[in-house]
Short mmCIF file of C-alpha atoms in Angstrom, two decimals:
data_model
loop_
_atom_site.label_atom_id
_atom_site.label_comp_id
_atom_site.label_asym_id
_atom_site.label_seq_id
_atom_site.Cartn_x
_atom_site.Cartn_y
_atom_site.Cartn_z
CA UNK A 1 0.05 0.23 0.14
CA UNK A 2 1.08 3.35 -0.80
CA UNK A 3 1.65 5.86 2.17
CA UNK A 4 0.17 8.78 0.10
CA UNK A 5 -3.19 9.95 1.30
CA UNK A 6 -5.90 11.12 -1.09
CA UNK A 7 -6.97 14.46 -0.56
CA UNK A 8 -10.75 15.13 -0.08
CA UNK A 9 -12.64 16.21 -3.19
CA UNK A 10 -13.86 19.71 -3.16
CA UNK A 11 -17.47 20.23 -2.01
CA UNK A 12 -19.52 20.82 -5.14
CA UNK A 13 -21.21 24.13 -5.03
CA UNK A 14 -25.00 23.75 -5.62
CA UNK A 15 -28.11 26.19 -6.04
CA UNK A 16 -28.91 27.93 -2.79
CA UNK A 17 -31.98 26.77 -0.89
CA UNK A 18 -33.26 30.26 0.29
CA UNK A 19 -36.05 31.62 -2.10
CA UNK A 20 -36.97 35.10 -2.95
CA UNK A 21 -39.22 37.11 -5.28
CA UNK A 22 -37.04 38.86 -7.62
CA UNK A 23 -37.76 41.35 -10.67
CA UNK A 24 -36.28 40.88 -14.13
CA UNK A 25 -34.11 43.97 -15.26
CA UNK A 26 -34.48 45.52 -18.80
CA UNK A 27 -32.36 43.61 -21.04
CA UNK A 28 -31.73 40.85 -18.61
CA UNK A 29 -31.46 37.21 -19.60
CA UNK A 30 -32.32 34.30 -17.33
CA UNK A 31 -28.59 33.58 -16.96
CA UNK A 32 -27.85 37.21 -15.89
CA UNK A 33 -30.58 37.10 -13.37
CA UNK A 34 -29.29 33.64 -12.01
CA UNK A 35 -25.65 35.33 -11.78
CA UNK A 36 -27.00 38.35 -10.00
CA UNK A 37 -29.32 36.66 -7.54
CA UNK A 38 -27.14 33.65 -6.67
CA UNK A 39 -23.57 34.68 -7.15
CA UNK A 40 -21.09 31.81 -6.70
CA UNK A 41 -23.70 29.29 -7.61
CA UNK A 42 -23.53 27.29 -10.83
CA UNK A 43 -25.52 29.47 -13.31
CA UNK A 44 -26.93 26.43 -15.25
CA UNK A 45 -28.33 24.71 -12.14
CA UNK A 46 -29.82 28.24 -11.02
CA UNK A 47 -31.38 28.79 -14.33
CA UNK A 48 -33.00 25.23 -14.22
CA UNK A 49 -34.39 25.79 -10.77
CA UNK A 50 -35.96 29.24 -11.62
CA UNK A 51 -37.52 27.68 -14.74
CA UNK A 52 -38.85 24.70 -12.39
CA UNK A 53 -40.10 27.01 -9.77
CA UNK A 54 -41.94 29.38 -12.25
CA UNK A 55 -42.99 26.66 -14.73
CA UNK A 56 -41.02 28.54 -17.50
CA UNK A 57 -41.01 26.63 -20.97
CA UNK A 58 -37.86 28.59 -22.14
CA UNK A 59 -35.17 30.74 -20.85
CA UNK A 60 -36.56 34.03 -22.32
CA UNK A 61 -38.10 36.46 -19.82
CA UNK A 62 -39.72 39.92 -19.98
CA UNK A 63 -38.42 42.94 -18.15
CA UNK A 64 -40.45 43.76 -15.04
CA UNK A 65 -41.49 40.17 -14.48
CA UNK A 66 -41.37 38.84 -11.14
CA UNK A 67 -40.06 35.40 -10.41
CA UNK A 68 -39.27 33.03 -7.59
CA UNK A 69 -35.54 32.45 -7.49
CA UNK A 70 -32.96 30.85 -5.20
CA UNK A 71 -30.81 33.61 -3.83
CA UNK A 72 -27.63 33.84 -1.59
#
């Protein structure tokens, strides 16, 4: 057996559990919204969570719309 120890894998970052009502800004994409409300969380996971929470069929959103989103 080797004396080398394995280093622990980094803890994966996930989408925050805390939810809030957020407003879509003019010209903002769902990806930009996800990055704004949950910085540091994986954008793709946050976008999917927003879509699931709001029953969105696509990633297009209109300015001024309110959405439920995970926030950090």
